Amino acid sequence: MAESVIRLFNGGLTTQPPLSLYIHLPWCVRKCPYCDFNSHALQTLPEAAYIDALLLDLEQALPDIWGRRIHTVFFGGGTPSLFSAEGIDRILTGVRTLTPLMPGAEITLEANPNTVEAAKFAGFRAAGVNRVSLGIQSFNPRHLQALGRIHDDREARRAAELAATHFDTFNLDLMYALPGQTLAEALADIDTALGFQPPHVSAYHLTLEPNTPFGHTAPPNLPDDDVAADMQLAIEARLGEAGMQHYETSAYARPHHASRHNLNYWQFGDYLGIGAGAHSKLSFHDRILRQMRTKHPQQYMDAVGQGTHIADVRTLTRGDLPFEFMMNALRLNEGVPAALFEARTGLPLIVCTEALEKARARGLLLPDAARLQPSLQGQRFLNDLLELFLA
């Protein structure tokens, strides 16, 4: 074992990266036809039993994270805002009891407009949530209907108003290249969003995932690649004019409002994921592990009680690490310091020499040896850049 560890990490990891906590709440009112997340249409919400399982999951994970401080918490789903404010408070009380949650930690909760009420937002804030991410997707009623969303444009606007009222920082999630969408309509969504003065906007290209109705049984008619590219450039320009920095492939933020939780992912930090289907990446001195919890909610709740809820564990190999690191770090438009590669992987950057030389020769990576930063061309053709780092 010692021999294989030496081959994997030259001297091992000398410091552990920051640690985040991801909490998966898997239920939603209705599953959208484009969604390939581990989410389940709501019949009944077993809130108390699921929270019991979450807290037991966290308690059983403590040996893997013992003594490490939690920098950020993220409630994802599903639609976490279906849970009561009292339920979210109970979860966060458990997190504070079991782990050293840092003072001032960013605590984000995803919410959908149709589940939002002023009293509920106030309750989430009182429980300790200090950032919400609203799944708006569009302010256009025709596009909301085409996406199978259960909220309408009035609910979207009301939810954005409430987010701005109750939270100093919040995110509005939007999509573009939607069925039948024009460039003018895509920009109208951005302009409407900017009217609420959001500190953070995410703008995603709609993709047709294979295991979804949109990707498999009923693919919609989407704008062609040229129109979609025009939308991306126009959205970036419009948000830039509004003072928002395009800091990651799909993320824009005002100064000091970038998502700290997501930045930790992209900088190859660690995260413990609890809940049905949640993923973890955990670093130890001699190895980096990826874990996945049992996906189905009821099976997960049953398995936690037996201590059998971790469905998959994989140790990243020396060959995995360059691609795993770059797949995250090169999503950041400003990249990362070159020294972060060795700090996060335990490998010298020299193992990437051939790929780095090819990337710079093709104009996909900037020539600064002290920084790993995609060029504008590299940002536009990120998949081509990342392929160079595959084992």
mmCIF file of C-alpha atoms in Angstrom:
data_model
loop_
_atom_site.group_PDB
_atom_site.id
_atom_site.type_symbol
_atom_site.label_atom_id
_atom_site.label_comp_id
_atom_site.label_asym_id
_atom_site.label_seq_id
_atom_site.Cartn_x
_atom_site.Cartn_y
_atom_site.Cartn_z
ATOM 1 C CA MET A 1 0.000 0.000 0.000
ATOM 2 C CA ALA A 2 2.759 2.442 0.895
ATOM 3 C CA GLU A 3 4.385 1.824 -2.490
ATOM 4 C CA SER A 4 1.189 2.623 -4.440
ATOM 5 C CA VAL A 5 0.683 5.784 -2.391
ATOM 6 C CA ILE A 6 4.187 6.997 -3.340
ATOM 7 C CA ARG A 7 3.386 6.401 -7.000
ATOM 8 C CA LEU A 8 0.115 8.315 -6.703
ATOM 9 C CA PHE A 9 1.350 11.336 -4.751
ATOM 10 C CA ASN A 10 5.021 12.287 -4.767
ATOM 11 C CA GLY A 11 5.096 13.531 -1.202
ATOM 12 C CA GLY A 12 1.416 13.368 -0.376
ATOM 13 C CA LEU A 13 -0.820 16.357 0.256
ATOM 14 C CA THR A 14 0.848 18.674 2.747
ATOM 15 C CA THR A 15 -2.310 20.689 3.432
ATOM 16 C CA GLN A 16 -5.988 19.866 3.068
ATOM 17 C CA PRO A 17 -8.100 22.148 0.890
ATOM 18 C CA PRO A 18 -11.109 24.079 2.220
ATOM 19 C CA LEU A 19 -14.140 21.905 2.988
ATOM 20 C CA SER A 20 -17.737 22.597 1.961
ATOM 21 C CA LEU A 21 -20.937 20.769 2.887
ATOM 22 C CA TYR A 22 -23.543 19.908 0.258
ATOM 23 C CA ILE A 23 -27.004 18.799 1.464
ATOM 24 C CA HIS A 24 -29.313 17.178 -1.102
ATOM 25 C CA LEU A 25 -33.072 17.576 -0.646
ATOM 26 C CA PRO A 26 -34.380 15.521 -3.571
ATOM 27 C CA TRP A 27 -38.077 16.349 -3.897
ATOM 28 C CA CYS A 28 -39.782 18.771 -6.285
ATOM 29 C CA VAL A 29 -43.442 19.398 -7.133
ATOM 30 C CA ARG A 30 -42.965 18.092 -10.676
ATOM 31 C CA LYS A 31 -39.865 16.995 -12.543
ATOM 32 C CA CYS A 32 -39.011 19.243 -15.493
ATOM 33 C CA PRO A 33 -38.503 17.532 -18.888
ATOM 34 C CA TYR A 34 -34.914 18.812 -19.258
ATOM 35 C CA CYS A 35 -33.748 17.879 -15.730
ATOM 36 C CA ASP A 36 -31.313 14.993 -15.205
ATOM 37 C CA PHE A 37 -30.621 15.719 -11.523
ATOM 38 C CA ASN A 38 -31.483 13.201 -8.824
ATOM 39 C CA SER A 39 -34.900 14.694 -8.114
ATOM 40 C CA HIS A 40 -38.268 13.061 -7.493
ATOM 41 C CA ALA A 41 -41.806 14.350 -7.970
ATOM 42 C CA LEU A 42 -43.467 14.971 -4.638
ATOM 43 C CA GLN A 43 -46.201 12.682 -3.351
ATOM 44 C CA THR A 44 -45.694 13.136 0.358
ATOM 45 C CA LEU A 45 -42.749 14.896 1.954
ATOM 46 C CA PRO A 46 -41.240 12.783 4.763
ATOM 47 C CA GLU A 47 -39.465 15.832 6.138
ATOM 48 C CA ALA A 48 -38.804 14.667 9.713
ATOM 49 C CA ALA A 49 -37.639 11.162 8.705
ATOM 50 C CA TYR A 50 -35.386 12.521 5.967
ATOM 51 C CA ILE A 51 -33.793 15.052 8.324
ATOM 52 C CA ASP A 52 -33.195 12.219 10.813
ATOM 53 C CA ALA A 53 -31.343 10.363 8.043
ATOM 54 C CA LEU A 54 -29.348 13.448 7.017
ATOM 55 C CA LEU A 55 -28.095 14.085 10.527
ATOM 56 C CA LEU A 56 -27.213 10.409 11.024
ATOM 57 C CA ASP A 57 -25.388 10.492 7.651
ATOM 58 C CA LEU A 58 -23.407 13.535 8.806
ATOM 59 C CA GLU A 59 -22.603 11.915 12.144
ATOM 60 C CA GLN A 60 -21.333 8.753 10.410
ATOM 61 C CA ALA A 61 -19.172 10.878 8.083
ATOM 62 C CA LEU A 62 -17.369 12.664 10.915
ATOM 63 C CA PRO A 63 -14.305 10.340 10.904
ATOM 64 C CA ASP A 64 -13.641 11.433 7.291
ATOM 65 C CA ILE A 65 -13.700 15.158 8.131
ATOM 66 C CA TRP A 66 -12.699 15.180 11.794
ATOM 67 C CA GLY A 67 -11.552 18.578 12.999
ATOM 68 C CA ARG A 68 -12.017 20.273 9.625
ATOM 69 C CA ARG A 69 -13.958 23.518 9.468
ATOM 70 C CA ILE A 70 -16.958 23.864 7.145
ATOM 71 C CA HIS A 71 -16.517 26.976 4.966
ATOM 72 C CA THR A 72 -19.806 26.871 3.035
ATOM 73 C CA VAL A 73 -23.113 24.987 3.063
ATOM 74 C CA PHE A 74 -25.349 24.471 0.031
ATOM 75 C CA PHE A 75 -28.887 23.043 0.044
ATOM 76 C CA GLY A 76 -29.512 21.657 -3.454
ATOM 77 C CA GLY A 77 -32.200 19.531 -5.013
ATOM 78 C CA GLY A 78 -34.869 18.994 -6.046
ATOM 79 C CA THR A 79 -36.510 22.031 -4.558
ATOM 80 C CA PRO A 80 -35.105 22.601 -1.061
ATOM 81 C CA SER A 81 -37.577 25.434 -0.433
ATOM 82 C CA LEU A 82 -40.330 22.793 -0.210
ATOM 83 C CA PHE A 83 -38.925 22.045 3.258
ATOM 84 C CA SER A 84 -40.220 24.139 6.118
ATOM 85 C CA ALA A 85 -38.115 26.870 7.695
ATOM 86 C CA GLU A 86 -38.249 24.822 10.901
ATOM 87 C CA GLY A 87 -36.833 21.827 9.041
ATOM 88 C CA ILE A 88 -33.959 23.859 7.578
ATOM 89 C CA ASP A 89 -33.295 25.276 11.052
ATOM 90 C CA ARG A 90 -33.147 21.749 12.481
ATOM 91 C CA ILE A 91 -30.628 20.672 9.835
ATOM 92 C CA LEU A 92 -28.396 23.702 10.401
ATOM 93 C CA THR A 93 -28.585 23.270 14.168
ATOM 94 C CA GLY A 94 -27.347 19.719 13.651
ATOM 95 C CA VAL A 95 -24.547 20.924 11.387
ATOM 96 C CA ARG A 96 -23.431 23.460 14.008
ATOM 97 C CA THR A 97 -23.596 20.812 16.749
ATOM 98 C CA LEU A 98 -21.623 18.162 14.875
ATOM 99 C CA THR A 99 -19.066 20.236 12.944
ATOM 100 C CA PRO A 100 -17.035 23.430 13.336
ATOM 101 C CA LEU A 101 -19.112 25.591 10.978
ATOM 102 C CA MET A 102 -17.126 28.763 10.358
ATOM 103 C CA PRO A 103 -18.581 32.075 11.549
ATOM 104 C CA GLY A 104 -19.861 33.936 8.513
ATOM 105 C CA ALA A 105 -20.050 30.760 6.407
ATOM 106 C CA GLU A 106 -21.967 31.194 3.168
ATOM 107 C CA ILE A 107 -25.186 29.150 3.474
ATOM 108 C CA THR A 108 -27.135 28.866 0.217
ATOM 109 C CA LEU A 109 -30.586 27.387 -0.386
ATOM 110 C CA GLU A 110 -32.033 26.717 -3.833
ATOM 111 C CA ALA A 111 -35.634 27.841 -4.248
ATOM 112 C CA ASN A 112 -38.246 27.773 -6.983
ATOM 113 C CA PRO A 113 -40.573 30.751 -7.423
ATOM 114 C CA ASN A 114 -43.800 28.798 -6.932
ATOM 115 C CA THR A 115 -42.765 27.605 -3.453
ATOM 116 C CA VAL A 116 -41.765 31.004 -2.157
ATOM 117 C CA GLU A 117 -43.644 33.108 0.386
ATOM 118 C CA ALA A 118 -42.395 36.118 2.306
ATOM 119 C CA ALA A 119 -42.878 34.375 5.653
ATOM 120 C CA LYS A 120 -40.919 31.342 4.452
ATOM 121 C CA PHE A 121 -38.011 33.443 3.214
ATOM 122 C CA ALA A 122 -37.889 35.254 6.545
ATOM 123 C CA GLY A 123 -37.853 31.862 8.273
ATOM 124 C CA PHE A 124 -35.019 30.574 6.108
ATOM 125 C CA ARG A 125 -33.045 33.713 6.896
ATOM 126 C CA ALA A 126 -33.721 33.319 10.616
ATOM 127 C CA ALA A 127 -32.493 29.699 10.417
ATOM 128 C CA GLY A 128 -29.140 30.909 9.120
ATOM 129 C CA VAL A 129 -29.530 30.817 5.329
ATOM 130 C CA ASN A 130 -27.796 33.942 3.991
ATOM 131 C CA ARG A 131 -28.023 33.339 0.235
ATOM 132 C CA VAL A 132 -30.768 31.976 -2.015
ATOM 133 C CA SER A 133 -30.509 30.746 -5.591
ATOM 134 C CA LEU A 134 -33.784 31.168 -7.475
ATOM 135 C CA GLY A 135 -34.574 28.851 -10.393
ATOM 136 C CA ILE A 136 -36.226 31.487 -12.581
ATOM 137 C CA GLN A 137 -35.062 30.067 -15.976
ATOM 138 C CA SER A 138 -37.112 32.679 -17.890
ATOM 139 C CA PHE A 139 -39.478 35.578 -17.305
ATOM 140 C CA ASN A 140 -41.301 34.778 -20.553
ATOM 141 C CA PRO A 141 -44.559 32.803 -19.978
ATOM 142 C CA ARG A 142 -44.253 31.007 -23.341
ATOM 143 C CA HIS A 143 -40.768 29.783 -22.555
ATOM 144 C CA LEU A 144 -41.690 28.786 -19.004
ATOM 145 C CA GLN A 145 -44.475 26.665 -20.436
ATOM 146 C CA ALA A 146 -42.161 25.104 -23.016
ATOM 147 C CA LEU A 147 -39.710 24.191 -20.227
ATOM 148 C CA GLY A 148 -42.458 22.559 -18.166
ATOM 149 C CA ARG A 149 -41.953 24.956 -15.254
ATOM 150 C CA ILE A 150 -44.819 25.143 -12.768
ATOM 151 C CA HIS A 151 -44.375 28.845 -12.003
ATOM 152 C CA ASP A 152 -45.488 31.689 -14.243
ATOM 153 C CA ASP A 153 -43.822 34.999 -15.053
ATOM 154 C CA ARG A 154 -45.653 36.863 -12.271
ATOM 155 C CA GLU A 155 -44.449 34.361 -9.669
ATOM 156 C CA ALA A 156 -40.921 34.682 -11.049
ATOM 157 C CA ARG A 157 -40.964 38.453 -10.615
ATOM 158 C CA ARG A 158 -42.489 38.223 -7.137
ATOM 159 C CA ALA A 159 -39.880 35.690 -6.031
ATOM 160 C CA ALA A 160 -37.053 37.912 -7.281
ATOM 161 C CA GLU A 161 -38.528 40.862 -5.345
ATOM 162 C CA LEU A 162 -38.697 38.767 -2.177
ATOM 163 C CA ALA A 163 -35.128 37.545 -2.588
ATOM 164 C CA ALA A 164 -33.930 41.133 -2.894
ATOM 165 C CA THR A 165 -35.928 42.069 0.222
ATOM 166 C CA HIS A 166 -34.710 39.291 2.513
ATOM 167 C CA PHE A 167 -31.142 38.576 1.358
ATOM 168 C CA ASP A 168 -28.084 40.739 0.845
ATOM 169 C CA THR A 169 -26.810 38.289 -1.743
ATOM 170 C CA PHE A 170 -28.858 36.066 -4.036
ATOM 171 C CA ASN A 171 -28.622 34.390 -7.425
ATOM 172 C CA LEU A 172 -31.083 34.360 -10.312
ATOM 173 C CA ASP A 173 -30.769 31.249 -12.485
ATOM 174 C CA LEU A 174 -31.612 31.825 -16.153
ATOM 175 C CA MET A 175 -31.420 29.662 -19.280
ATOM 176 C CA TYR A 176 -30.969 30.637 -22.905
ATOM 177 C CA ALA A 177 -31.206 28.870 -26.277
ATOM 178 C CA LEU A 178 -34.716 27.808 -25.247
ATOM 179 C CA PRO A 179 -37.307 26.272 -27.610
ATOM 180 C CA GLY A 180 -38.343 28.953 -30.105
ATOM 181 C CA GLN A 181 -36.353 31.681 -28.315
ATOM 182 C CA THR A 182 -34.985 34.656 -30.256
ATOM 183 C CA LEU A 183 -31.913 36.710 -29.411
ATOM 184 C CA ALA A 184 -34.157 39.630 -28.418
ATOM 185 C CA GLU A 185 -36.134 37.388 -26.064
ATOM 186 C CA ALA A 186 -32.967 36.046 -24.431
ATOM 187 C CA LEU A 187 -31.779 39.599 -23.781
ATOM 188 C CA ALA A 188 -35.222 40.604 -22.496
ATOM 189 C CA ASP A 189 -34.861 37.938 -19.779
ATOM 190 C CA ILE A 190 -31.474 39.379 -18.822
ATOM 191 C CA ASP A 191 -32.851 42.931 -18.721
ATOM 192 C CA THR A 192 -35.773 41.839 -16.534
ATOM 193 C CA ALA A 193 -33.387 40.071 -14.172
ATOM 194 C CA LEU A 194 -31.137 43.133 -13.948
ATOM 195 C CA GLY A 195 -34.162 45.183 -12.895
ATOM 196 C CA PHE A 196 -34.037 43.379 -9.541
ATOM 197 C CA GLN A 197 -30.354 44.342 -9.087
ATOM 198 C CA PRO A 198 -29.187 40.778 -8.404
ATOM 199 C CA PRO A 199 -25.682 40.430 -6.963
ATOM 200 C CA HIS A 200 -25.276 37.176 -8.937
ATOM 201 C CA VAL A 201 -26.720 35.766 -12.174
ATOM 202 C CA SER A 202 -26.236 32.308 -13.661
ATOM 203 C CA ALA A 203 -26.962 32.017 -17.387
ATOM 204 C CA TYR A 204 -26.954 28.442 -18.708
ATOM 205 C CA HIS A 205 -27.283 27.132 -22.230
ATOM 206 C CA LEU A 206 -30.172 24.628 -22.270
ATOM 207 C CA THR A 207 -28.698 21.213 -23.007
ATOM 208 C CA LEU A 208 -30.593 18.071 -23.990
ATOM 209 C CA GLU A 209 -29.483 15.368 -21.576
ATOM 210 C CA PRO A 210 -29.974 11.807 -22.878
ATOM 211 C CA ASN A 211 -31.956 10.419 -19.917
ATOM 212 C CA THR A 212 -34.636 13.114 -19.971
ATOM 213 C CA PRO A 213 -37.854 13.567 -21.993
ATOM 214 C CA PHE A 214 -36.246 16.482 -23.866
ATOM 215 C CA GLY A 215 -33.184 14.408 -24.708
ATOM 216 C CA HIS A 216 -34.861 11.104 -25.428
ATOM 217 C CA THR A 217 -38.587 11.047 -26.132
ATOM 218 C CA ALA A 218 -39.674 14.572 -27.072
ATOM 219 C CA PRO A 219 -36.731 16.760 -28.158
ATOM 220 C CA PRO A 220 -37.832 20.370 -28.696
ATOM 221 C CA ASN A 221 -36.807 22.597 -31.573
ATOM 222 C CA LEU A 222 -33.917 24.697 -30.247
ATOM 223 C CA PRO A 223 -32.085 27.670 -31.795
ATOM 224 C CA ASP A 224 -29.143 26.576 -33.960
ATOM 225 C CA ASP A 225 -25.559 26.737 -32.720
ATOM 226 C CA ASP A 226 -24.822 30.092 -34.364
ATOM 227 C CA VAL A 227 -27.859 31.763 -32.797
ATOM 228 C CA ALA A 228 -27.019 30.211 -29.413
ATOM 229 C CA ALA A 229 -23.442 31.523 -29.683
ATOM 230 C CA ASP A 230 -24.790 34.992 -30.505
ATOM 231 C CA MET A 231 -27.009 34.779 -27.411
ATOM 232 C CA GLN A 232 -24.062 33.844 -25.206
ATOM 233 C CA LEU A 233 -21.942 36.752 -26.458
ATOM 234 C CA ALA A 234 -24.821 39.239 -26.177
ATOM 235 C CA ILE A 235 -25.689 38.080 -22.635
ATOM 236 C CA GLU A 236 -22.053 38.374 -21.556
ATOM 237 C CA ALA A 237 -21.868 41.893 -23.000
ATOM 238 C CA ARG A 238 -25.147 43.021 -21.425
ATOM 239 C CA LEU A 239 -24.216 41.717 -17.973
ATOM 240 C CA GLY A 240 -20.740 43.221 -18.291
ATOM 241 C CA GLU A 241 -22.258 46.622 -19.077
ATOM 242 C CA ALA A 242 -24.295 46.246 -15.884
ATOM 243 C CA GLY A 243 -21.104 45.847 -13.816
ATOM 244 C CA MET A 244 -21.170 42.065 -13.438
ATOM 245 C CA GLN A 245 -17.954 40.082 -13.812
ATOM 246 C CA HIS A 246 -18.123 36.930 -15.928
ATOM 247 C CA TYR A 247 -15.998 34.858 -13.560
ATOM 248 C CA GLU A 248 -16.977 31.306 -14.555
ATOM 249 C CA THR A 249 -18.422 29.640 -17.648
ATOM 250 C CA SER A 250 -22.048 30.339 -16.672
ATOM 251 C CA ALA A 251 -21.678 32.657 -13.662
ATOM 252 C CA TYR A 252 -21.679 36.447 -13.342
ATOM 253 C CA ALA A 253 -21.321 38.418 -10.122
ATOM 254 C CA ARG A 254 -20.931 41.895 -8.731
ATOM 255 C CA PRO A 255 -17.750 42.469 -6.678
ATOM 256 C CA HIS A 256 -17.609 40.292 -3.516
ATOM 257 C CA HIS A 257 -20.709 38.268 -4.532
ATOM 258 C CA ALA A 258 -19.196 35.310 -6.393
ATOM 259 C CA SER A 259 -20.494 32.001 -5.048
ATOM 260 C CA ARG A 260 -17.952 30.910 -2.437
ATOM 261 C CA HIS A 261 -19.365 27.383 -2.442
ATOM 262 C CA ASN A 262 -19.012 26.966 -6.194
ATOM 263 C CA LEU A 263 -15.585 28.614 -6.196
ATOM 264 C CA ASN A 264 -14.449 25.895 -3.807
ATOM 265 C CA TYR A 265 -15.585 23.267 -6.337
ATOM 266 C CA TRP A 266 -13.816 24.996 -9.205
ATOM 267 C CA GLN A 267 -10.603 25.436 -7.206
ATOM 268 C CA PHE A 268 -10.621 21.670 -6.543
ATOM 269 C CA GLY A 269 -11.521 22.071 -2.904
ATOM 270 C CA ASP A 270 -13.158 19.340 -0.844
ATOM 271 C CA TYR A 271 -16.842 18.799 -0.210
ATOM 272 C CA LEU A 272 -18.862 16.349 1.828
ATOM 273 C CA GLY A 273 -22.208 15.549 0.246
ATOM 274 C CA ILE A 274 -25.004 14.162 2.419
ATOM 275 C CA GLY A 275 -28.466 13.126 1.277
ATOM 276 C CA ALA A 276 -29.828 10.856 -1.430
ATOM 277 C CA GLY A 277 -27.415 10.603 -4.371
ATOM 278 C CA ALA A 278 -25.054 13.261 -2.969
ATOM 279 C CA HIS A 279 -21.432 13.210 -4.152
ATOM 280 C CA SER A 280 -18.319 13.905 -2.058
ATOM 281 C CA LYS A 281 -14.679 14.661 -2.840
ATOM 282 C CA LEU A 282 -12.427 14.246 0.183
ATOM 283 C CA SER A 283 -8.640 14.644 0.401
ATOM 284 C CA PHE A 284 -6.375 12.773 2.781
ATOM 285 C CA HIS A 285 -2.580 12.862 3.028
ATOM 286 C CA ASP A 286 -2.113 9.901 0.697
ATOM 287 C CA ARG A 287 -5.263 9.789 -1.436
ATOM 288 C CA ILE A 288 -8.283 11.658 -2.804
ATOM 289 C CA LEU A 289 -11.633 9.877 -2.636
ATOM 290 C CA ARG A 290 -14.891 10.370 -4.478
ATOM 291 C CA GLN A 291 -18.061 8.984 -2.890
ATOM 292 C CA MET A 292 -21.710 8.737 -3.916
ATOM 293 C CA ARG A 293 -24.672 8.105 -1.599
ATOM 294 C CA THR A 294 -27.572 5.781 -2.486
ATOM 295 C CA LYS A 295 -29.758 7.681 -4.950
ATOM 296 C CA HIS A 296 -33.380 6.757 -4.227
ATOM 297 C CA PRO A 297 -34.668 8.729 -1.218
ATOM 298 C CA GLN A 298 -36.443 5.875 0.569
ATOM 299 C CA GLN A 299 -33.601 3.445 -0.081
ATOM 300 C CA TYR A 300 -31.173 6.087 1.185
ATOM 301 C CA MET A 301 -33.148 6.614 4.396
ATOM 302 C CA ASP A 302 -33.292 2.862 4.993
ATOM 303 C CA ALA A 303 -29.588 2.398 4.213
ATOM 304 C CA VAL A 304 -28.379 5.174 6.535
ATOM 305 C CA GLY A 305 -29.821 3.291 9.488
ATOM 306 C CA GLN A 306 -27.780 0.244 8.437
ATOM 307 C CA GLY A 307 -24.643 2.244 7.652
ATOM 308 C CA THR A 308 -24.781 1.051 4.015
ATOM 309 C CA HIS A 309 -25.773 4.332 2.337
ATOM 310 C CA ILE A 310 -22.461 4.969 0.534
ATOM 311 C CA ALA A 311 -23.123 3.287 -2.801
ATOM 312 C CA ASP A 312 -19.788 3.968 -4.470
ATOM 313 C CA VAL A 313 -16.253 4.902 -3.389
ATOM 314 C CA ARG A 314 -13.429 5.571 -5.823
ATOM 315 C CA THR A 315 -9.826 6.601 -5.217
ATOM 316 C CA LEU A 316 -8.568 8.996 -7.883
ATOM 317 C CA THR A 317 -5.460 7.696 -9.607
ATOM 318 C CA ARG A 318 -2.409 9.632 -10.731
ATOM 319 C CA GLY A 319 -3.818 9.484 -14.257
ATOM 320 C CA ASP A 320 -7.209 10.859 -13.185
ATOM 321 C CA LEU A 321 -5.947 13.930 -11.388
ATOM 322 C CA PRO A 322 -4.796 16.277 -14.193
ATOM 323 C CA PHE A 323 -8.159 16.096 -15.968
ATOM 324 C CA GLU A 324 -10.154 16.197 -12.717
ATOM 325 C CA PHE A 325 -8.301 19.333 -11.608
ATOM 326 C CA MET A 326 -8.418 21.116 -14.982
ATOM 327 C CA MET A 327 -12.075 20.235 -15.564
ATOM 328 C CA ASN A 328 -12.844 22.458 -12.584
ATOM 329 C CA ALA A 329 -10.104 25.106 -12.559
ATOM 330 C CA LEU A 330 -10.330 26.001 -16.256
ATOM 331 C CA ARG A 331 -14.012 26.872 -15.915
ATOM 332 C CA LEU A 332 -12.790 30.009 -14.124
ATOM 333 C CA ASN A 333 -12.149 32.778 -16.646
ATOM 334 C CA GLU A 334 -9.228 34.086 -14.569
ATOM 335 C CA GLY A 335 -7.958 30.563 -13.988
ATOM 336 C CA VAL A 336 -5.931 29.666 -10.904
ATOM 337 C CA PRO A 337 -2.295 30.046 -9.775
ATOM 338 C CA ALA A 338 -0.175 27.276 -11.296
ATOM 339 C CA ALA A 339 1.006 26.323 -7.792
ATOM 340 C CA LEU A 340 -2.554 25.315 -6.875
ATOM 341 C CA PHE A 341 -2.226 22.176 -9.032
ATOM 342 C CA GLU A 342 0.407 20.623 -6.771
ATOM 343 C CA ALA A 343 -1.276 21.927 -3.610
ATOM 344 C CA ARG A 344 -4.584 20.255 -4.515
ATOM 345 C CA THR A 345 -3.349 17.061 -6.241
ATOM 346 C CA GLY A 346 0.007 16.279 -4.627
ATOM 347 C CA LEU A 347 1.521 16.004 -8.114
ATOM 348 C CA PRO A 348 4.111 18.321 -9.679
ATOM 349 C CA LEU A 349 2.782 20.384 -12.570
ATOM 350 C CA ILE A 350 5.474 18.823 -14.776
ATOM 351 C CA VAL A 351 3.141 15.825 -15.294
ATOM 352 C CA CYS A 352 0.996 18.153 -17.442
ATOM 353 C CA THR A 353 3.861 19.581 -19.519
ATOM 354 C CA GLU A 354 2.830 18.027 -22.829
ATOM 355 C CA ALA A 355 -0.823 19.019 -22.472
ATOM 356 C CA LEU A 356 0.075 22.555 -21.362
ATOM 357 C CA GLU A 357 2.421 23.024 -24.317
ATOM 358 C CA LYS A 358 -0.268 21.864 -26.754
ATOM 359 C CA ALA A 359 -2.903 24.084 -25.129
ATOM 360 C CA ARG A 360 -0.667 27.162 -25.359
ATOM 361 C CA ALA A 361 0.421 26.347 -28.910
ATOM 362 C CA ARG A 362 -3.235 26.173 -29.981
ATOM 363 C CA GLY A 363 -4.042 29.473 -28.260
ATOM 364 C CA LEU A 364 -6.417 27.828 -25.754
ATOM 365 C CA LEU A 365 -4.335 28.696 -22.671
ATOM 366 C CA LEU A 366 -2.557 31.979 -21.910
ATOM 367 C CA PRO A 367 1.257 31.781 -21.923
ATOM 368 C CA ASP A 368 1.773 32.942 -18.300
ATOM 369 C CA ALA A 369 3.707 30.086 -16.657
ATOM 370 C CA ALA A 370 2.657 31.231 -13.167
ATOM 371 C CA ARG A 371 -1.051 30.902 -13.955
ATOM 372 C CA LEU A 372 -3.358 28.321 -15.515
ATOM 373 C CA GLN A 373 -5.795 30.577 -17.358
ATOM 374 C CA PRO A 374 -7.893 29.847 -20.445
ATOM 375 C CA SER A 375 -7.690 32.342 -23.288
ATOM 376 C CA LEU A 376 -10.884 33.773 -24.734
ATOM 377 C CA GLN A 377 -10.631 31.010 -27.342
ATOM 378 C CA GLY A 378 -10.163 28.456 -24.559
ATOM 379 C CA GLN A 379 -13.287 29.734 -22.807
ATOM 380 C CA ARG A 380 -15.276 29.404 -26.035
ATOM 381 C CA PHE A 381 -13.937 25.902 -26.781
ATOM 382 C CA LEU A 382 -13.525 24.602 -23.245
ATOM 383 C CA ASN A 383 -14.157 20.963 -24.153
ATOM 384 C CA ASP A 384 -11.321 21.054 -26.710
ATOM 385 C CA LEU A 385 -9.024 22.462 -24.031
ATOM 386 C CA LEU A 386 -10.005 19.886 -21.410
ATOM 387 C CA GLU A 387 -9.567 16.940 -23.787
ATOM 388 C CA LEU A 388 -5.838 17.639 -23.847
ATOM 389 C CA PHE A 389 -5.635 16.656 -20.155
ATOM 390 C CA LEU A 390 -7.385 13.298 -20.441
ATOM 391 C CA ALA A 391 -5.196 10.397 -19.354
#
